Every structure is written in C-alpha cells, then in structure tokens.
CSV table of C-alpha atoms in Angstrom, one decimal:
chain,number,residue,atom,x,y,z
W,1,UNK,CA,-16.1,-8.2,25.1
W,2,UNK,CA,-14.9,-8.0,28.9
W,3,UNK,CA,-18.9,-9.6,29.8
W,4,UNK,CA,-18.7,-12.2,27.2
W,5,UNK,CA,-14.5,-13.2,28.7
W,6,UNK,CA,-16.8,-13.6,32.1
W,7,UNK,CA,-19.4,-15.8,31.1
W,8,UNK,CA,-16.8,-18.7,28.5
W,9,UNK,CA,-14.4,-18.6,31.2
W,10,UNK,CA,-16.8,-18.6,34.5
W,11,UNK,CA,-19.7,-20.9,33.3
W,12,UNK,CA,-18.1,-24.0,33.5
W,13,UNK,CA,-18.5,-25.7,37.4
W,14,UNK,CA,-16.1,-25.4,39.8
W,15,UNK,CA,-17.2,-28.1,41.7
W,16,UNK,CA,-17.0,-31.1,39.1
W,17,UNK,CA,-20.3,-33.0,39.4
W,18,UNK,CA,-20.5,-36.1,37.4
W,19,UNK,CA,-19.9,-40.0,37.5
W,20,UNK,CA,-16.6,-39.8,36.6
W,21,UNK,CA,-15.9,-37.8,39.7
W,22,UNK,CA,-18.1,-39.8,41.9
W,23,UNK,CA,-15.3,-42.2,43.4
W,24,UNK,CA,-16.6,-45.3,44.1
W,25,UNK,CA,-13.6,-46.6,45.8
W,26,UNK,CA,-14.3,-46.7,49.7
W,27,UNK,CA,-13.5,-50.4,50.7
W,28,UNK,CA,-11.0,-52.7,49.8
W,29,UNK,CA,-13.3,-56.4,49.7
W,30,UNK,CA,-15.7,-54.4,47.7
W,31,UNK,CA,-13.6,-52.6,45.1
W,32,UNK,CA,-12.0,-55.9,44.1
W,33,UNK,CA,-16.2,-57.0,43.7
W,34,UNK,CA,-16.8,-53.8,41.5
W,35,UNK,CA,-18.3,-52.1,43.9
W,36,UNK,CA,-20.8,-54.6,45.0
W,37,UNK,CA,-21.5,-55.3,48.9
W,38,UNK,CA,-24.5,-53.6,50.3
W,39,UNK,CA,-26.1,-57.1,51.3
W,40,UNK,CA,-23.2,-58.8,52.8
W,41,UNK,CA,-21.7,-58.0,56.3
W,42,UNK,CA,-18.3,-58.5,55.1
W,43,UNK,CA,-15.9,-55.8,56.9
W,44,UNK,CA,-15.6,-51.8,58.7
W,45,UNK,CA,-16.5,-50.8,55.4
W,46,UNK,CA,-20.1,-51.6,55.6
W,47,UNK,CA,-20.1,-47.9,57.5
W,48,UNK,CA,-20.4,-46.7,54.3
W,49,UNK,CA,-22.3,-49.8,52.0
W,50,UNK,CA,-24.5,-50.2,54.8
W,51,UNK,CA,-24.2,-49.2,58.2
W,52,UNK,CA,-27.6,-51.8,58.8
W,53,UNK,CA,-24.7,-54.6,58.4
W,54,UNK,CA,-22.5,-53.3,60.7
W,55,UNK,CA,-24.0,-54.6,63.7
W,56,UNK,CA,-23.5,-58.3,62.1
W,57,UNK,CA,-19.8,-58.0,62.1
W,58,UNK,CA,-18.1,-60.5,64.7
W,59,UNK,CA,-14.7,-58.7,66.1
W,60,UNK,CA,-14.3,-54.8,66.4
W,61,UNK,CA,-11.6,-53.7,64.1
W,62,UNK,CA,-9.8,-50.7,62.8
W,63,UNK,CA,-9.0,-50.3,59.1
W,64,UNK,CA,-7.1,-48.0,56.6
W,65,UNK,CA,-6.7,-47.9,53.2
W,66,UNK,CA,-5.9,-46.1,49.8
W,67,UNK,CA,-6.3,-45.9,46.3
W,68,UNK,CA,-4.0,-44.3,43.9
W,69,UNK,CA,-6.3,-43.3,41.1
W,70,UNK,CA,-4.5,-42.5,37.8
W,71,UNK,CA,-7.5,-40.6,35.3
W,72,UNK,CA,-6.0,-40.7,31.5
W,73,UNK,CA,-8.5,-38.7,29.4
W,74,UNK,CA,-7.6,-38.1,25.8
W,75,UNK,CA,-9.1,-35.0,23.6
W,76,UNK,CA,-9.6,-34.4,19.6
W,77,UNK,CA,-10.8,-31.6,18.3
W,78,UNK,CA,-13.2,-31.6,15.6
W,79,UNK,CA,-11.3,-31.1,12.1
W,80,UNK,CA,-8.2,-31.6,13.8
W,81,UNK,CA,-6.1,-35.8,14.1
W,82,UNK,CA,-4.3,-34.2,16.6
W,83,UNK,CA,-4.8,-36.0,20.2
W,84,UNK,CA,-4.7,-34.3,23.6
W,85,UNK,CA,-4.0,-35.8,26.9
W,86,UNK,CA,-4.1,-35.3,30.7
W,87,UNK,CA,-0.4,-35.0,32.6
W,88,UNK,CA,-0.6,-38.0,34.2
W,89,UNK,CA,-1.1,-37.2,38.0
W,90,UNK,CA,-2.0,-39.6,40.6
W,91,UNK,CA,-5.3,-39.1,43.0
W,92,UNK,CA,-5.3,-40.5,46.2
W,93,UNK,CA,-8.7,-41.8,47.2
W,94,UNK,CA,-8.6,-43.0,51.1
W,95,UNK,CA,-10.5,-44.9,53.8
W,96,UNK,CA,-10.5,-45.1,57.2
W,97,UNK,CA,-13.3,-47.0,59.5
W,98,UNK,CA,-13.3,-47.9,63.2
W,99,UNK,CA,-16.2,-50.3,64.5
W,100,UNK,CA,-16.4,-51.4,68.1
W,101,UNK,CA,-19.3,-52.8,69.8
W,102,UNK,CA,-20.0,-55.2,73.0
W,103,UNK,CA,-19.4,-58.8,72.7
W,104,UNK,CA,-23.3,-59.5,72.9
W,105,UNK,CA,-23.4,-57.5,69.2
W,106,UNK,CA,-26.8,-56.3,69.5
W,107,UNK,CA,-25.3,-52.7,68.5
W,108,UNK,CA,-22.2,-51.3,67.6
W,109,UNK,CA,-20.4,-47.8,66.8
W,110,UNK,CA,-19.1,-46.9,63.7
W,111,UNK,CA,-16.8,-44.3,62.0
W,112,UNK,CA,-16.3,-43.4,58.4
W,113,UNK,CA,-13.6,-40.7,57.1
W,114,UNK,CA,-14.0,-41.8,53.1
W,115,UNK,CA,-13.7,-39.5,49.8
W,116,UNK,CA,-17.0,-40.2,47.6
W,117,UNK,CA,-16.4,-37.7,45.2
W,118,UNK,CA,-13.1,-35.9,44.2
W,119,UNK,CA,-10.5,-35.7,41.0
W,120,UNK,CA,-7.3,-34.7,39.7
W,121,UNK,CA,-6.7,-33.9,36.3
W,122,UNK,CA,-4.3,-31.3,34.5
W,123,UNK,CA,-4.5,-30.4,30.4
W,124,UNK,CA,-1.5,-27.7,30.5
W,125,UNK,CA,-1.5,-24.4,29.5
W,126,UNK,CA,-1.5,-24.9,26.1
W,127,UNK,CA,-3.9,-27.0,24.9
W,128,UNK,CA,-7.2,-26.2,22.7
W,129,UNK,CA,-9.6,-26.3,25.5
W,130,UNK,CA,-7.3,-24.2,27.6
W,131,UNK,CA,-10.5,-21.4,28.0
W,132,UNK,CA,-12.8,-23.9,29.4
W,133,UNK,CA,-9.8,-26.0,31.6
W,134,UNK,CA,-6.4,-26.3,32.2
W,135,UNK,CA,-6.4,-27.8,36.0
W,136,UNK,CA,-8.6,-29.1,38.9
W,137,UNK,CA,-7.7,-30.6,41.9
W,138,UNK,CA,-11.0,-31.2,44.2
W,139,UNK,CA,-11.6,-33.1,47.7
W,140,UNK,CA,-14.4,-34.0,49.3
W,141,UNK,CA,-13.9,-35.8,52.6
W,142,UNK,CA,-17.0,-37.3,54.3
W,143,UNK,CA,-16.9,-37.7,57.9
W,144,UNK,CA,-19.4,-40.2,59.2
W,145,UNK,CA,-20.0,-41.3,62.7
W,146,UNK,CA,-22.4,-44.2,63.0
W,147,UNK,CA,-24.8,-46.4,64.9
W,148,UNK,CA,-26.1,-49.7,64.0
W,149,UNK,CA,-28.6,-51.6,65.9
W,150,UNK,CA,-29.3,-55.6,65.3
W,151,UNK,CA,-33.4,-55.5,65.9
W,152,UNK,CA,-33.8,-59.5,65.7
W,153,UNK,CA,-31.1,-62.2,64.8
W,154,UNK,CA,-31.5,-61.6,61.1
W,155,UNK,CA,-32.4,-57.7,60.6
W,156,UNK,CA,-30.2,-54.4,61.4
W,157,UNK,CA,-30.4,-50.8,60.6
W,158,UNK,CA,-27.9,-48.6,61.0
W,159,UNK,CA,-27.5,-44.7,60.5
W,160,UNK,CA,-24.6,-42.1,60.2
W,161,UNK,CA,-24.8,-38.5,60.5
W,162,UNK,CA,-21.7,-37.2,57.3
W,163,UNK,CA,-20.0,-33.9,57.4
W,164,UNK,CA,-18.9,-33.2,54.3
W,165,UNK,CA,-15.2,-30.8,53.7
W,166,UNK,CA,-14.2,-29.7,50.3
W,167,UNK,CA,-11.5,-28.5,48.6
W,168,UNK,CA,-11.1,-27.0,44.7
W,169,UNK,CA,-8.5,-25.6,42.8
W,170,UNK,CA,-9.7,-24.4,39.2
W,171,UNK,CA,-7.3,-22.9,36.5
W,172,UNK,CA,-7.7,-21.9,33.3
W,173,UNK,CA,-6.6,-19.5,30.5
W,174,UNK,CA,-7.9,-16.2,29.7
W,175,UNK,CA,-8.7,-15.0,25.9
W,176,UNK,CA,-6.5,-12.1,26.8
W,177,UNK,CA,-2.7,-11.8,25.9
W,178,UNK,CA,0.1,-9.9,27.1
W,179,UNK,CA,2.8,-8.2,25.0
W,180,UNK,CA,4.6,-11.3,25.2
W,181,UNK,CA,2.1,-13.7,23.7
W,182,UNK,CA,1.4,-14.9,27.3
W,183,UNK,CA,-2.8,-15.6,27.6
W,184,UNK,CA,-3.9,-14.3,30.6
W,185,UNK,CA,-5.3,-17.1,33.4
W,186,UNK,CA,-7.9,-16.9,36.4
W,187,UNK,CA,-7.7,-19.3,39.6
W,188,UNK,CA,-10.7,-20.5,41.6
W,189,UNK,CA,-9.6,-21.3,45.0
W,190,UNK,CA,-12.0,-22.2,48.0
W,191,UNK,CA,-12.9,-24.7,50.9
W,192,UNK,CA,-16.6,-25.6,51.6
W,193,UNK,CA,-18.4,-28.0,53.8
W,194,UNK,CA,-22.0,-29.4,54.0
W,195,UNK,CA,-24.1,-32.1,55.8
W,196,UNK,CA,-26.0,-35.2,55.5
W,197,UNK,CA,-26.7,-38.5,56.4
W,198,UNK,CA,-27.0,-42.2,55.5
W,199,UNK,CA,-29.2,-45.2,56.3
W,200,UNK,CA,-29.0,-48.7,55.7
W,201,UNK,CA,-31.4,-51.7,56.3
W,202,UNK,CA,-29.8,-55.1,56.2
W,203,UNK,CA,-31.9,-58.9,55.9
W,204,UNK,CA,-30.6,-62.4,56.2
W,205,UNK,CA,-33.0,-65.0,55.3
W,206,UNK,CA,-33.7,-68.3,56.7
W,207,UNK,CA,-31.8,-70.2,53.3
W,208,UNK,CA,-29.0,-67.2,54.0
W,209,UNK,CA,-30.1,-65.2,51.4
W,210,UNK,CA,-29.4,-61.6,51.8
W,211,UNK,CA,-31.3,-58.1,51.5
W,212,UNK,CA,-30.2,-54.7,51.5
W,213,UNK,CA,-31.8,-51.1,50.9
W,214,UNK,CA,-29.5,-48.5,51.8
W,215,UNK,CA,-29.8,-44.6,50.9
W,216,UNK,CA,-27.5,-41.9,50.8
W,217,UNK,CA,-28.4,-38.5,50.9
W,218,UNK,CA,-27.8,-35.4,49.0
W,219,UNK,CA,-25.5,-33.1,50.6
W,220,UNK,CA,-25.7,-28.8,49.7
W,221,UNK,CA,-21.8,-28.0,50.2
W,222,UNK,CA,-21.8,-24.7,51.0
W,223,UNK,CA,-18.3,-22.6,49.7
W,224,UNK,CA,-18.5,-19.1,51.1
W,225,UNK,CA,-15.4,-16.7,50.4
W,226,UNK,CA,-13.8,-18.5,47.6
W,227,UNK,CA,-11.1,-16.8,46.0
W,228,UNK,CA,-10.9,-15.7,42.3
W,229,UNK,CA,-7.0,-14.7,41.2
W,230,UNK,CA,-6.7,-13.1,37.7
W,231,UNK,CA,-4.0,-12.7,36.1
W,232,UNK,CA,-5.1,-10.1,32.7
W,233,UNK,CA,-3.1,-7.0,31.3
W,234,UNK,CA,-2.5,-4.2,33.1
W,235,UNK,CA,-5.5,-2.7,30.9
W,236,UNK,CA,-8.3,-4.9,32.1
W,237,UNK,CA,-6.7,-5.4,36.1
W,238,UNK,CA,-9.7,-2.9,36.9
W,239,UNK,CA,-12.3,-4.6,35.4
W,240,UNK,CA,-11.2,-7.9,37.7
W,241,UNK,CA,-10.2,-7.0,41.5
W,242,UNK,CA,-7.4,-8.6,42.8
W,243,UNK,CA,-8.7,-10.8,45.7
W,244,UNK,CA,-12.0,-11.0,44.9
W,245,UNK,CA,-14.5,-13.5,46.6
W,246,UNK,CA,-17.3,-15.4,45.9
W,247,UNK,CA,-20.1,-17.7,47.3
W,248,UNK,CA,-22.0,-20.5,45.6
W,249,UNK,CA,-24.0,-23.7,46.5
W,250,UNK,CA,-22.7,-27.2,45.2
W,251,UNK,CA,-25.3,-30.3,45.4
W,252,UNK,CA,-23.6,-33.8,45.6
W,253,UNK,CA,-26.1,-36.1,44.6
W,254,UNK,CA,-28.6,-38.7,46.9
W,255,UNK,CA,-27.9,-42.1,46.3
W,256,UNK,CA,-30.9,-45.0,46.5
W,257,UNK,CA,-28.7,-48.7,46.3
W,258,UNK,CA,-30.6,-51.9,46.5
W,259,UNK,CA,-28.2,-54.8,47.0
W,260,UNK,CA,-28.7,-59.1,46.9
W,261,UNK,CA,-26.5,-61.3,48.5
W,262,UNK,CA,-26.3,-65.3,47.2
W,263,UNK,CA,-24.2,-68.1,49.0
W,264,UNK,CA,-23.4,-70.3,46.4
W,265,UNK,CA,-21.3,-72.5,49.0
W,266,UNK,CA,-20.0,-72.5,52.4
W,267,UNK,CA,-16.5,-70.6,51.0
W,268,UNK,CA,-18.4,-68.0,48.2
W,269,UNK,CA,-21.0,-65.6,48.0
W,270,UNK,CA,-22.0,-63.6,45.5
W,271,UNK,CA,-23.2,-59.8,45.9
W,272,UNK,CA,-25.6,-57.6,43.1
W,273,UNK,CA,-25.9,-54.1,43.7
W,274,UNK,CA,-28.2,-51.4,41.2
W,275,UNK,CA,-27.7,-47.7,43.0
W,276,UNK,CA,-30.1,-44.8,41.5
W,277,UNK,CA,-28.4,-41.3,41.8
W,278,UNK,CA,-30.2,-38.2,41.8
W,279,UNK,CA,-28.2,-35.9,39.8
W,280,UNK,CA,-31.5,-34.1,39.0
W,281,UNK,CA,-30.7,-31.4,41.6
W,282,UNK,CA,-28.0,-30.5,39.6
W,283,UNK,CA,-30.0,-27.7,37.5
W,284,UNK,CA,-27.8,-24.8,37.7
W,285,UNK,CA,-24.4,-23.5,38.9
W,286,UNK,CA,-24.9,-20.3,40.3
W,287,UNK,CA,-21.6,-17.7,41.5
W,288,UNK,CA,-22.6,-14.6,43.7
W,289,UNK,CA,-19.4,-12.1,43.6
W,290,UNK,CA,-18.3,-9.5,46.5
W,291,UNK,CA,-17.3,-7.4,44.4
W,292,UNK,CA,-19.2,-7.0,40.7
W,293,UNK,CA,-18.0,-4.4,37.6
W,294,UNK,CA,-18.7,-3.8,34.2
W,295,UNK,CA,-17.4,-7.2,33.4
W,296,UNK,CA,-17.9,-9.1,36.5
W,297,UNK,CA,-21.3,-10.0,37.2
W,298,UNK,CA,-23.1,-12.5,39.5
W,299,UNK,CA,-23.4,-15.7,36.8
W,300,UNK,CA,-25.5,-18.4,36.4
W,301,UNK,CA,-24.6,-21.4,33.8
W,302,UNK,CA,-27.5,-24.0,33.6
W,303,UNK,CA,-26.2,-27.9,34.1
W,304,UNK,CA,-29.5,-29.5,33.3
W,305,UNK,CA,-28.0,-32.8,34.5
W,306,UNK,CA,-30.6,-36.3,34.8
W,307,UNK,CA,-30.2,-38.8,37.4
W,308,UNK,CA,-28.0,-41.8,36.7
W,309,UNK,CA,-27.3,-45.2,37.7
W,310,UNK,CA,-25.1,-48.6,38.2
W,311,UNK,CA,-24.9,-52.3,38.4
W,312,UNK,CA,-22.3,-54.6,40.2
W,313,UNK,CA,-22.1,-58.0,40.4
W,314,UNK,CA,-19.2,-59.4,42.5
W,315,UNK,CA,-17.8,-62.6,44.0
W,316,UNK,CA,-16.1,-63.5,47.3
W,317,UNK,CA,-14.3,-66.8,47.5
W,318,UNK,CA,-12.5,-67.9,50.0
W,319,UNK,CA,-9.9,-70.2,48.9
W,320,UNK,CA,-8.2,-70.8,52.3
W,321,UNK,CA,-8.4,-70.0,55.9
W,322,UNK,CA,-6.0,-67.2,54.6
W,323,UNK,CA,-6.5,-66.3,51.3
W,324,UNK,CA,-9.6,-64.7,49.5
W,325,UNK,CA,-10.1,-64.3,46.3
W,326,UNK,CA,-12.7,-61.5,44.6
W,327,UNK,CA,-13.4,-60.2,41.4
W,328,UNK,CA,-16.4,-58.2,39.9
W,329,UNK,CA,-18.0,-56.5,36.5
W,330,UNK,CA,-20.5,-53.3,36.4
W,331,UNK,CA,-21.5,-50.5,34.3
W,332,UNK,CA,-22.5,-47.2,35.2
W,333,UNK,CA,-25.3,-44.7,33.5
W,334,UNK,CA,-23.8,-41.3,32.7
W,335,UNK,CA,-25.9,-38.3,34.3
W,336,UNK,CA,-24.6,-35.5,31.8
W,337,UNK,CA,-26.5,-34.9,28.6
W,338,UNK,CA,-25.4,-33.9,25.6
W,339,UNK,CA,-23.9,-30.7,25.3
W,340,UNK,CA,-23.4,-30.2,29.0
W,341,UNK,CA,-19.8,-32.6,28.6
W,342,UNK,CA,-16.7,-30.2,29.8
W,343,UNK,CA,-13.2,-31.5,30.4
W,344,UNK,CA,-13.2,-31.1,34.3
W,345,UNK,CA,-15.6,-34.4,34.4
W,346,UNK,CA,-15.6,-35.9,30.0
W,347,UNK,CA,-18.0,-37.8,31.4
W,348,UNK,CA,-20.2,-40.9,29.2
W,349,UNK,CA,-21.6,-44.2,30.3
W,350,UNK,CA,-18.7,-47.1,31.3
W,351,UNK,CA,-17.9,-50.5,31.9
W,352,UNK,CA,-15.9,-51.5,35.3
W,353,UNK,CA,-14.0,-54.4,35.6
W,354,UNK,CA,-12.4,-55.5,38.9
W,355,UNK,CA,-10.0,-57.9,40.9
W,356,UNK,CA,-8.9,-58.1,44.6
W,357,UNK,CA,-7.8,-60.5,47.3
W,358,UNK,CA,-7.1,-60.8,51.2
W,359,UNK,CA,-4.5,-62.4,53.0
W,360,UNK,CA,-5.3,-62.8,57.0
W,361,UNK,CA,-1.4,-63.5,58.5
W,362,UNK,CA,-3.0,-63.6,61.9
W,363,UNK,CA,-6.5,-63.5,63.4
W,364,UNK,CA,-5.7,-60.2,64.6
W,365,UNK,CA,-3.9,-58.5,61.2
W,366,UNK,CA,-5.8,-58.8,57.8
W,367,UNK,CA,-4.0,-57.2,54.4
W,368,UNK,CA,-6.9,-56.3,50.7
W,369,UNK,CA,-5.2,-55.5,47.7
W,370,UNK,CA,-8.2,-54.4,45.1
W,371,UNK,CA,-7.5,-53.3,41.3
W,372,UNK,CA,-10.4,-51.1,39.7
W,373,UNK,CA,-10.4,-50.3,36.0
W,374,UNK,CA,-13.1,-48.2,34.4
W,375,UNK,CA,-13.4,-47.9,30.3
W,376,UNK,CA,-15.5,-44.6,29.7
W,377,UNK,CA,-16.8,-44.9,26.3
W,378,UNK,CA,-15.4,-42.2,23.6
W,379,UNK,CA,-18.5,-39.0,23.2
W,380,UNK,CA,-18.0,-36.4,21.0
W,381,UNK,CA,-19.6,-33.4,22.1
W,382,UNK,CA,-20.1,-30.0,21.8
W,383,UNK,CA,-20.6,-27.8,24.6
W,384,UNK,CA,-23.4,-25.3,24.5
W,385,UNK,CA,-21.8,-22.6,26.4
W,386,UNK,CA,-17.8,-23.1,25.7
W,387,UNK,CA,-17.9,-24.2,22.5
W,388,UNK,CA,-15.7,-26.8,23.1
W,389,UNK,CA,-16.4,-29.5,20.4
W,390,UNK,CA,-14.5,-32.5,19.9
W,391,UNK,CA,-14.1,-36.5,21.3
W,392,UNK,CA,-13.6,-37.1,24.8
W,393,UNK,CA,-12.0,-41.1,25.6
W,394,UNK,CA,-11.1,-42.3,29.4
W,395,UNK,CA,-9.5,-44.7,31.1
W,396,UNK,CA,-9.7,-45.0,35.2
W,397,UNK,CA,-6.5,-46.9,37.2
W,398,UNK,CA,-6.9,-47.6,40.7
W,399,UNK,CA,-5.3,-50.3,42.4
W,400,UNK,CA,-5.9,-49.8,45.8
W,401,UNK,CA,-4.1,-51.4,49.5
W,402,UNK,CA,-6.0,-51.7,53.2
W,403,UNK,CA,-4.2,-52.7,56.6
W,404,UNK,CA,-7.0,-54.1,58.7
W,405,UNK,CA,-6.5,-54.7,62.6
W,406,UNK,CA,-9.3,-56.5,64.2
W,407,UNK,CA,-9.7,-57.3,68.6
C-alpha cells in the first residue's frame, strides 16, 4: 500500500513541461502579432526572436514589460456532469531588455531577463483529481546577455549565452486520512538553475524581403535539494521523513523557428513564423531521494512526450507617426500524447488569436499594449499512471503592457 501511495502521488512532474506552460509572451509588438517577429527588426525584444536583428535596430533603448496571464481550465470526470475549475489566479509573465550599441551599428549589446516557461494554476483541496494535483506555482527566469554583429548592410547574427532560475511549488492530496476525515497532503518545494544559449541569423533582401533562422536551445535545469513536506498520520510519519530532499534533472525543450518577413507597403509589414520544439528529450522524469524507506523509493515515471510545433502570422501597421496597429492568428501542435495528459499542464493542440498597438508620445518614450488569447481544444484522457480520466477544456488570458525608453 505505502509503495503504491509513492508511485500515484510522486509520478506526476514536478516541473510542468508542455505547451501550455511554454509562455510565449516575451515582447509586446510581437504578442499583439501572435507571436510572430523572428524576421523583422522591430524592437529590444528581438534579444529573444532574434538576437541576428538586433544589430539593425536604429536607437539604443531600454524596455519593460508584463503580462498578467489568467489560465481557466475546466475538468469532468468520466460518468460524472459535474464540472471542475481552476481558482482563478493571475500569472505574471515579464520582460525586460536593454540594447546599446555605437552610432555606426555594425554591433550592438543586448540583455534579456524573460520567463519562457512558467504557470499558475490551483484545483483546491477537494476536487476529484486532488491525488494527482491540487496546486503549482513554477518560474523560470532566463537571463540572457547578448551580442549581435551586422556582417554586411543586409545580414546579422547575433548570440546570447541564457542562465536559466527556477522555481516550483507542487501540492497535492494524499490517499491517507486522519481521524477527522482530513486526507493527508505532500509539498514539493525546490529552486534549480541550468544553461544554454541562443542564435539567430537575420536577411534583408534587395525587394526588402526578410529571412530569419533562429534556434533556441535545450536547457537541463538542474534542482538539487528540493524539499518534500508530508503531512500523513502519525502511523505512516516514519515511512516519510520530515525534511526530506531530493534531486532530479528537468529538460526544457530546443526550439528551431524559421521566420518571413513581407512589406506590403511603406506603413505594413507582415511577419510568418513556423517554430519546431524538441520535446523528444522529455522521455522520463526521474526523482533521486536522500533519504529512501520501505515506501520511499528513488522513482521514475516515463513522459514519452513528441516534439511539437507552431505557426504565426502577424501584421504591423502603422497608422500614424504615433500610432501602430497589430494583430495576429496561430495554432500550436501539442507535444503530450495520449495518456500522458495531467492537470498541472491539460495540455491539446490550440488556436491563438491576438491584438496589440503602440503609441510613441515622444521620440524618446514609446507605450505596447498586446492582448493574447489561446483556445486549447477540449481532450478527454485518461492517464496511464494516475488514473485520472475525464475532459480537460482551456482558455488562456493575457493582456499584456510595455514602457519603452529609447536614446
């Protein structure tokens, strides 16, 4: 009994890897174009959609930005026409980049400090998948200093070295009661970091046609001496040491973008991005205790997961010496197969629909609103290792405001 508590309540992954936790929210101008952007040298954001752009930007600037992200994920269980849903809890996605560079641009210096993958959702305590989930809050915060270099009036690369910190915070129930009716309830608390780097190649052709290929790549967060916090009757507190520790290996996922960029007239352009990520590392989610017993053994819960994808297409008008306008459609490939879905990331392919504009009060300040909406399409599921079987449905909210100074 005490091995099989271990493996439904430990299996799951504490670091949520799947689309739906992949943020794709790290520039204003390109949220409000669904994401699209690699090919066009249109801010301090291209740190991040291509840091081969960043040497064609014309002022050095310094820009901030956020993006309140509200996740509302229903759940019905098979047999039942009873429907579940998240607390609603806002996420808040941010950017910040710096660029600065000599007036004769041939190079400039970059800095990114984005979140690319993170979540907040929380069932409650009481819920029917309270074994696999009741809470997560993660964080991962990329830091990424950058160089770009223009190598002829129409071609720059650029590259970033990215330090990667995490944070997690995982609850759920235990299939254990006290006298009192009370289930018992486990926390998985820990801080890792990893490293990695992206590279970006950027093309403008002689008709002002634009190229991008940009790649991303994986970074192995490392999260040594995470804590795990039961709370269990006084009959099983043996069996589960108070403080114990743990280590385990997380892979965020490569990412491969190729991007287009199309003047349609002197005042709009419009950008196509397709981006291949390489979930496939994503086999297995291993934990390696300090401390094992009877019922607390080193685990390993397979994931299994296949490499998704996306498409963007975006437009940037502007209307005015001021005023921009933006909007943008996309839909992203889900990397989770069936029965690997679990309600930290009830993840399933999804459309993305998006609006933004820009308002430049002085050449010095500029202001980007952006709002991003994601439908995930409804997937019924049952999980191979929690059992959990019913319909997931989710809706992503995340309007989104940057303060832009430029010099």
């Amino acid at each position: 009994m005490k091995k099989f508590l271990l493996s439904a309540l430990l299996s799951a992954p504490l670091w949520v890897l799947g689309q739906g936790f992949q943020v794709n929210l790290q520039g204003q101008k390109q949220i409000g174009m669904a994401g699209a952007g690699s090919a066009l040298a249109l801010d301090e954001a291209s740190v991040f959609y291509n840091p081969g752009a960043v040497t064609f930007l014309e002022k050095n600037s310094v820009s901030a930005g956020v993006n309140p992200l509200l996740f509302k994920s229903a759940f019905k269980q098979s047999g039942s026409n009873v429907t579940e849903d998240v607390k609603n809890k806002i996420a808040p996605p941010f950017e910040f980049y710096a660029v600065w560079g000599p007036k004769s641009n041939k190079w400039k210096l970059g800095l990114g400090v984005y979140t690319p993958f993170g979540g907040l959702v929380d069932w409650g305590d009481n819920w029917s998948g309270k074994y696999a989930l009741t809470s997560l809050n993660l964080k991962a915060i990329y830091f990424q200093p950058t160089l770009s270099i223009k190598i002829t009036d129409r071609i720059g690369i650029g590259a970033g070295f990215v330090y990667n910190h995490g944070d997690v915070n995982l609850q759920r129930a235990l299939p254990v009661n006290f006298p009192d009716g009370r289930s018992g309830h486990v926390t998985l608390d820990g801080t890792g970091t990893g490293y990695g780097w992206n590279a970006g190649l950027y093309i403008k052709t002689l008709s002002n046609i634009s190229f991008a290929i940009v790649h991303k790549s994986k970074v192995i967060t490392k999260l040594d001496g995470g804590t795990a916090d039961f709370t269990v009757p006084q009959s099983l507190a043996g069996s589960f040491p108070a403080g114990n520790t743990f280590n385990a290996e997380l892979p965020l996922p490569a990412t491969t973008s190729l991007g287009v960029g199309i003047p349609l007239s002197k005042s709009t352009v419009l950008a196509f991005d397709a981006s291949w990520v390489q979930w496939h590392i994503y086999k297995e989610l291993a934990f390696d205790y300090a401390t094992n017993t009877s019922a607390l053994a080193d685990t390993k819960s397979a994931r299994n997961y296949h490499d998704g994808s996306s498409f963007k297409l975006g437009i940037n008008h502007q209307a005015s010496e001021k005023l921009a306008l933006r909007a943008g459609v996309g839909y992203a490939f889900s990397p989770v197969q069936d029965g690997y879905v679990t309600p930290e990331a009830p993840d399933a392919d999804r459309y993305i629909l998006s609006a933004g504009l820009g308002y430049t009060p002085t050449r010095h300040f500029e202001v980007n609103a952006s709002f991003f909406f994601e439908d995930v399409k409804s997937r019924k599921q049952k999980n191979i290792e929690t059992g959990l079987d019913g319909t997931f449905k989710t809706l992503v909210y995340a309007p989104g405001l940057s303060l832009t100074y430029k010099w």
